[in-house]
mmCIF file of C-alpha atoms in Angstrom:
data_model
loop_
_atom_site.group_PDB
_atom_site.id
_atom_site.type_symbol
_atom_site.label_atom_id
_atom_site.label_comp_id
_atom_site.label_asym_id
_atom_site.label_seq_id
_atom_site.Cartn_x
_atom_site.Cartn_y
_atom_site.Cartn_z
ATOM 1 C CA UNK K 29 0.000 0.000 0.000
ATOM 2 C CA UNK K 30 2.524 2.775 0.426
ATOM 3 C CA UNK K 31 4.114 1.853 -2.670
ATOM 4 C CA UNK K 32 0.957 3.460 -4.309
ATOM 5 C CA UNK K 33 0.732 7.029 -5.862
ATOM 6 C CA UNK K 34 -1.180 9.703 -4.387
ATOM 7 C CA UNK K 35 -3.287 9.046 -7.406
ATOM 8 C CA UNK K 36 -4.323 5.104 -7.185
ATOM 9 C CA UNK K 37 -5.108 5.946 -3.095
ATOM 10 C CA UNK K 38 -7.432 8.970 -3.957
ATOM 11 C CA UNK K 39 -9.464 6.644 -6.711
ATOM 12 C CA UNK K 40 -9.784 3.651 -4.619
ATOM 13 C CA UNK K 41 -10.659 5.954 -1.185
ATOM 14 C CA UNK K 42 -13.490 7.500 -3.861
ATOM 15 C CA UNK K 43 -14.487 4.011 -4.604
ATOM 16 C CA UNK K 44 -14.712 3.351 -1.307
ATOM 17 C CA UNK K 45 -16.230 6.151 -0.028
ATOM 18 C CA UNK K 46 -19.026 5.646 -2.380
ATOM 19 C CA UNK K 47 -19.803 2.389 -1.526
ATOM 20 C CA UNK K 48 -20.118 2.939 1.470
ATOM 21 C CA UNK K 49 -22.602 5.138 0.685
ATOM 22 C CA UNK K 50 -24.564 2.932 -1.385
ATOM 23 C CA UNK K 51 -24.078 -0.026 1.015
ATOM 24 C CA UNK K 52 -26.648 2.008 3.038
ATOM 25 C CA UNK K 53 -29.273 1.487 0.617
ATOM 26 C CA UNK K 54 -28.756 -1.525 -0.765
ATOM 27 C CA UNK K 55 -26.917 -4.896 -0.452
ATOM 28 C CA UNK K 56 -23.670 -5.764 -1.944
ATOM 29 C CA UNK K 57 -25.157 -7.764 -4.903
ATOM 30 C CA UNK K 58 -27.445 -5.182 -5.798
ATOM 31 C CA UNK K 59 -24.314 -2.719 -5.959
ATOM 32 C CA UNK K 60 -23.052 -2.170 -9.827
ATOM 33 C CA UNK K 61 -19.544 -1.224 -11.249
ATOM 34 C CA UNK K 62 -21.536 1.754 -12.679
ATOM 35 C CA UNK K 63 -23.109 3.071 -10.133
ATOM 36 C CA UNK K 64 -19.541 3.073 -8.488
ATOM 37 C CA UNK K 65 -17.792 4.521 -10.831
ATOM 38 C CA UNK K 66 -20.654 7.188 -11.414
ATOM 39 C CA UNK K 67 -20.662 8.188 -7.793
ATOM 40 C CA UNK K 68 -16.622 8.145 -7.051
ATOM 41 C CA UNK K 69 -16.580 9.896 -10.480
ATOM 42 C CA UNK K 70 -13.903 7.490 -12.024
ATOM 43 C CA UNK K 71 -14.110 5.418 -15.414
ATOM 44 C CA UNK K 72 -14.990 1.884 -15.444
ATOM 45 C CA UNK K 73 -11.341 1.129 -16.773
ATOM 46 C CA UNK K 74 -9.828 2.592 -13.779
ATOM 47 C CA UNK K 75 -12.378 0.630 -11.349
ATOM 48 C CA UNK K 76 -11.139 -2.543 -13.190
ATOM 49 C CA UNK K 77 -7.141 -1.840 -12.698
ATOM 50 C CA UNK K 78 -8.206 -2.096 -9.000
ATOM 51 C CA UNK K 79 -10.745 -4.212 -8.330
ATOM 52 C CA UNK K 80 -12.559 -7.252 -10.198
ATOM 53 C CA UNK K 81 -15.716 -6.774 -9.235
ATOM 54 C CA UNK K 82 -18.061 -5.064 -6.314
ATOM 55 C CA UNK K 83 -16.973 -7.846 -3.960
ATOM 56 C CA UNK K 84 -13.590 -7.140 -4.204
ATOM 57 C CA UNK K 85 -13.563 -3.455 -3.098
ATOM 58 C CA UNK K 86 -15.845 -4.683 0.065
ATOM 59 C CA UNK K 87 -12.889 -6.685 0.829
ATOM 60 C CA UNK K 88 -10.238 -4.100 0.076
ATOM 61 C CA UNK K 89 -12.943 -1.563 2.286
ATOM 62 C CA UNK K 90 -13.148 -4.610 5.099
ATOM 63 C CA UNK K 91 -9.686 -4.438 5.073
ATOM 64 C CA UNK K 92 -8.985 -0.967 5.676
ATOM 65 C CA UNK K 93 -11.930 -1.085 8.463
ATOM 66 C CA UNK K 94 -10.423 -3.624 10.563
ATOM 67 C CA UNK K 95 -7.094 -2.137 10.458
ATOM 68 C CA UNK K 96 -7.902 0.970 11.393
ATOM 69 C CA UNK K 97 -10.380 -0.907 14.288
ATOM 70 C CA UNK K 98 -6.597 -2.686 15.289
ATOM 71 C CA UNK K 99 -4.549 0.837 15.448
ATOM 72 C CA UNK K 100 -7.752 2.251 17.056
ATOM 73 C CA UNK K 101 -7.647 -0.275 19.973
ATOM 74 C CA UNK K 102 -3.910 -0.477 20.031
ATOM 75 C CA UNK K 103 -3.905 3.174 20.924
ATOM 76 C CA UNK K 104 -6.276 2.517 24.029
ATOM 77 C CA UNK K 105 -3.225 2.730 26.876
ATOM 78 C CA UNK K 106 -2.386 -1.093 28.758
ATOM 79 C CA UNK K 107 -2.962 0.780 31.778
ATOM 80 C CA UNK K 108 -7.002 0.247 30.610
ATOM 81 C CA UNK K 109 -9.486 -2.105 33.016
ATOM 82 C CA UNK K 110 -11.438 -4.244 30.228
ATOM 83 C CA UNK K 111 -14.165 -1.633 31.177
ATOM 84 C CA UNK K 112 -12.036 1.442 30.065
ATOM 85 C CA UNK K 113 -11.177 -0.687 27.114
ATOM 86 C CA UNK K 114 -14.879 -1.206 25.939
ATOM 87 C CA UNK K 115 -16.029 2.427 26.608
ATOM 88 C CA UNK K 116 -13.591 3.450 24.342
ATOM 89 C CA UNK K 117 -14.415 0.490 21.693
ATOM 90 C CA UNK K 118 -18.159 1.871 22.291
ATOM 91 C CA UNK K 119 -17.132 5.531 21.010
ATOM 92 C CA UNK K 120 -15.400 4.211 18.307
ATOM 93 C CA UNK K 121 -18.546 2.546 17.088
ATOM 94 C CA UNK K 122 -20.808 4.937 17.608
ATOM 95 C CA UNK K 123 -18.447 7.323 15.160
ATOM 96 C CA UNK K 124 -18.034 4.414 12.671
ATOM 97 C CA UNK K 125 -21.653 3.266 13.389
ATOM 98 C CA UNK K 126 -23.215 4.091 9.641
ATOM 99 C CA UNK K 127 -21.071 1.372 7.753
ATOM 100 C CA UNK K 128 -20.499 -0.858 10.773
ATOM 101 C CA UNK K 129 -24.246 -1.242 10.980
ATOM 102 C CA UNK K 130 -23.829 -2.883 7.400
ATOM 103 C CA UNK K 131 -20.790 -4.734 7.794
ATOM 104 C CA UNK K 132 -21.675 -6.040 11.378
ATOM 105 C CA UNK K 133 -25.241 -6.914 9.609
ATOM 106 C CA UNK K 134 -26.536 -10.486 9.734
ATOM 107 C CA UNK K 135 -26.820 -10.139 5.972
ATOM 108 C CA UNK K 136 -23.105 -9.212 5.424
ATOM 109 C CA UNK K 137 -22.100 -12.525 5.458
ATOM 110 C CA UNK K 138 -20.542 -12.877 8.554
ATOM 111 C CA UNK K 139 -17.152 -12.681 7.792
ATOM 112 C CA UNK K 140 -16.342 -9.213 8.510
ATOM 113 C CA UNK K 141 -18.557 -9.838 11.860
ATOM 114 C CA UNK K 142 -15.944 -12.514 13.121
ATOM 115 C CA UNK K 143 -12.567 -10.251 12.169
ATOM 116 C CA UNK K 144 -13.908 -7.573 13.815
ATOM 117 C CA UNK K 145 -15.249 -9.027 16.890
ATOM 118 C CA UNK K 146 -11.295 -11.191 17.055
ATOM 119 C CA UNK K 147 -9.217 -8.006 16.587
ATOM 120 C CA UNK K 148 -11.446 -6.475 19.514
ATOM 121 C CA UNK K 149 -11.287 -10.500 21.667
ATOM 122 C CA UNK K 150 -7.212 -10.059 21.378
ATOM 123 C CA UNK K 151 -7.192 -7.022 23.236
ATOM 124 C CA UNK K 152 -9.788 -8.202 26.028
ATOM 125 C CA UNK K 153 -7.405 -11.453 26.434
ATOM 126 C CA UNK K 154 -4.605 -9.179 26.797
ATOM 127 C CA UNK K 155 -6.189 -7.174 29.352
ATOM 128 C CA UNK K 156 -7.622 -10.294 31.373
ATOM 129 C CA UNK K 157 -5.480 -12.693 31.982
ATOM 130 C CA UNK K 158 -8.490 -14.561 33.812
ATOM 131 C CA UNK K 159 -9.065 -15.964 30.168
ATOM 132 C CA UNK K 160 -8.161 -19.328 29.923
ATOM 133 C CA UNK K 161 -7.625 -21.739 26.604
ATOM 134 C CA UNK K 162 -9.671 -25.403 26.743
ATOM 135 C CA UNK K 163 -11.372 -27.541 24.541
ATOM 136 C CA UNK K 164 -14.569 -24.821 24.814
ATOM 137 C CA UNK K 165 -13.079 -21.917 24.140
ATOM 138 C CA UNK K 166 -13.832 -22.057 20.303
ATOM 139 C CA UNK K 167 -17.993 -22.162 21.962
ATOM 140 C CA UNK K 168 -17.866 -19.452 23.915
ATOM 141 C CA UNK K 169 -15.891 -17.685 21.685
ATOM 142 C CA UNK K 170 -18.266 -17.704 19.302
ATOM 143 C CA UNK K 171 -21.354 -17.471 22.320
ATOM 144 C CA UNK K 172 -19.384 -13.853 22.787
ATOM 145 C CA UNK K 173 -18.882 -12.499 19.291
ATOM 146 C CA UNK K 174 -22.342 -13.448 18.237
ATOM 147 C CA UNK K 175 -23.795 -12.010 21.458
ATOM 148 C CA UNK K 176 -21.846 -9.156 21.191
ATOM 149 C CA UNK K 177 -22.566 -7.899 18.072
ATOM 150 C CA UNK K 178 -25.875 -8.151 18.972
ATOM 151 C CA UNK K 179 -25.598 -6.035 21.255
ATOM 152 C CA UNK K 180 -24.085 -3.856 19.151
ATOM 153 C CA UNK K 181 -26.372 -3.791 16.632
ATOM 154 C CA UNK K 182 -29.340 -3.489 18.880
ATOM 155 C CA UNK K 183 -27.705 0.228 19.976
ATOM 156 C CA UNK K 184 -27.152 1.261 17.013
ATOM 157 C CA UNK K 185 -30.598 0.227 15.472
ATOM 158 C CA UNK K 186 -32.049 2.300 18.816
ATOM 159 C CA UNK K 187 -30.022 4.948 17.738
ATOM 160 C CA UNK K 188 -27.949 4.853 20.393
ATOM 161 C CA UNK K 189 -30.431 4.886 23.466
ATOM 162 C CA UNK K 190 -28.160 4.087 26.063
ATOM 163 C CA UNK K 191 -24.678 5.762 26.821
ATOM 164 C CA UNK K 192 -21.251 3.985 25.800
ATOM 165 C CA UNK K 193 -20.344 3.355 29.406
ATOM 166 C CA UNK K 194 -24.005 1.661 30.082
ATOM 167 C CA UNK K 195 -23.333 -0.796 26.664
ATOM 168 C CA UNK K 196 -19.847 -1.340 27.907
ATOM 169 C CA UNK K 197 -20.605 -2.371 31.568
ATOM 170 C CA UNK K 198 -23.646 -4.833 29.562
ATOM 171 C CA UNK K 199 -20.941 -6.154 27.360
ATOM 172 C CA UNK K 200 -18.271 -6.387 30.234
ATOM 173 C CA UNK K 201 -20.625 -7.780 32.749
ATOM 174 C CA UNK K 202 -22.165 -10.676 30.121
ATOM 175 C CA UNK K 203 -18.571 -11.858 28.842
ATOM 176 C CA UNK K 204 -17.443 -11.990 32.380
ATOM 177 C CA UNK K 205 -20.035 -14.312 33.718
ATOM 178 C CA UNK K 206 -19.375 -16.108 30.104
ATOM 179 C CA UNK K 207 -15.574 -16.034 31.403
ATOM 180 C CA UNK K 208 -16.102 -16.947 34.904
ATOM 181 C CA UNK K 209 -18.242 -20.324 33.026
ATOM 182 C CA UNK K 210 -15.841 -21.216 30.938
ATOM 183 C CA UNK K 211 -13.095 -21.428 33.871
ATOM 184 C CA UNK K 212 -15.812 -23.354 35.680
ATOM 185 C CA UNK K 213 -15.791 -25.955 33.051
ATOM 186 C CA UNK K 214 -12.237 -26.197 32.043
ATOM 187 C CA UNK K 215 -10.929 -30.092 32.885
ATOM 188 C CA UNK K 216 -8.749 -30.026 35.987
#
């Protein structure tokens, strides 16, 4: 990526900038190279020497989004409580919230859902050492990032109804009984 002229980032950021926008109205397979290239104001040739299709800019945009979710978090100090650390992730979705509402989506796919949610599980094991490996761990892993983005969703559908530190102590309090019952059942 930083090999690329000023040029190539400004066309694919337009690219990606509008779809996002159209991502809001309408599902990825209903998205067209035209309409892209209409909105981001760039020929259909360029969009090609990019991308292949639709689906690969939402993976080149996917991309960018969970790396700048993993500098985002990485900037949260280690002095953080896993509290601290999800009031923080909770601003950071509210200001993302209009295309993580679409990539977080049950209709995205679920792909993006599970990067996201693991780039954001790293941290939290980092923070808690209470968070222990066993045979189970793959469950409630998955128990917590489907949960969770439910969660998440459900705010930002209510258009954000309850504060960030009020989600935050849900989330916290939920995956730490969900911790706390995974240690219970680890084999001794």
């Amino acid at each position: 990526m930083e090999n690329e002229n000023q040029r190539v980032r400004l066309t694919k950021m337009l690219l990606k900038n509008q779809l996002q926008a159209l991502l809001l109205q309408k599902p990825i397979g209903r998205v067209s190279v035209k309409e892209l290239c209409q909105g981001a104001g760039v020929n259909r040739s360029t969009f090609y020497q990019h991308y292949a299709d639709p689906y690969a800019l939402l993976g080149d945009l996917e991309d960018d989004i969970i790396f700048r979710t993993a500098e985002f978090i990485g900037r949260i100090g280690p002095e953080k409580s896993g509290r601290q650390y999800l009031v923080a992730l909770m601003a950071y979705v509210r200001e993302n919230a209009p295309i993580l509402s679409v990539l977080l989506s049950p209709e995205s796919g679920g792909g993006f859902q599970r990067r996201f949610m693991l780039v954001v599980l790293r941290r939290l094991r980092a923070l808690d050492p209470a968070l222990v490996e066993s045979e189970l761990t793959p469950y409630f892993t998955q128990f917590l990032l489907m949960g969770n983005i439910g969660i998440i969703l459900q705010w930002i559908q209510n258009k954000f109804d309850l504060p960030d530190e009020r989600v935050a102590e849900m989330i916290y309090n939920l995956s730490d009984t969900l911790v706390k019952a995974a240690a219970a059942n680890r084999p001794r």
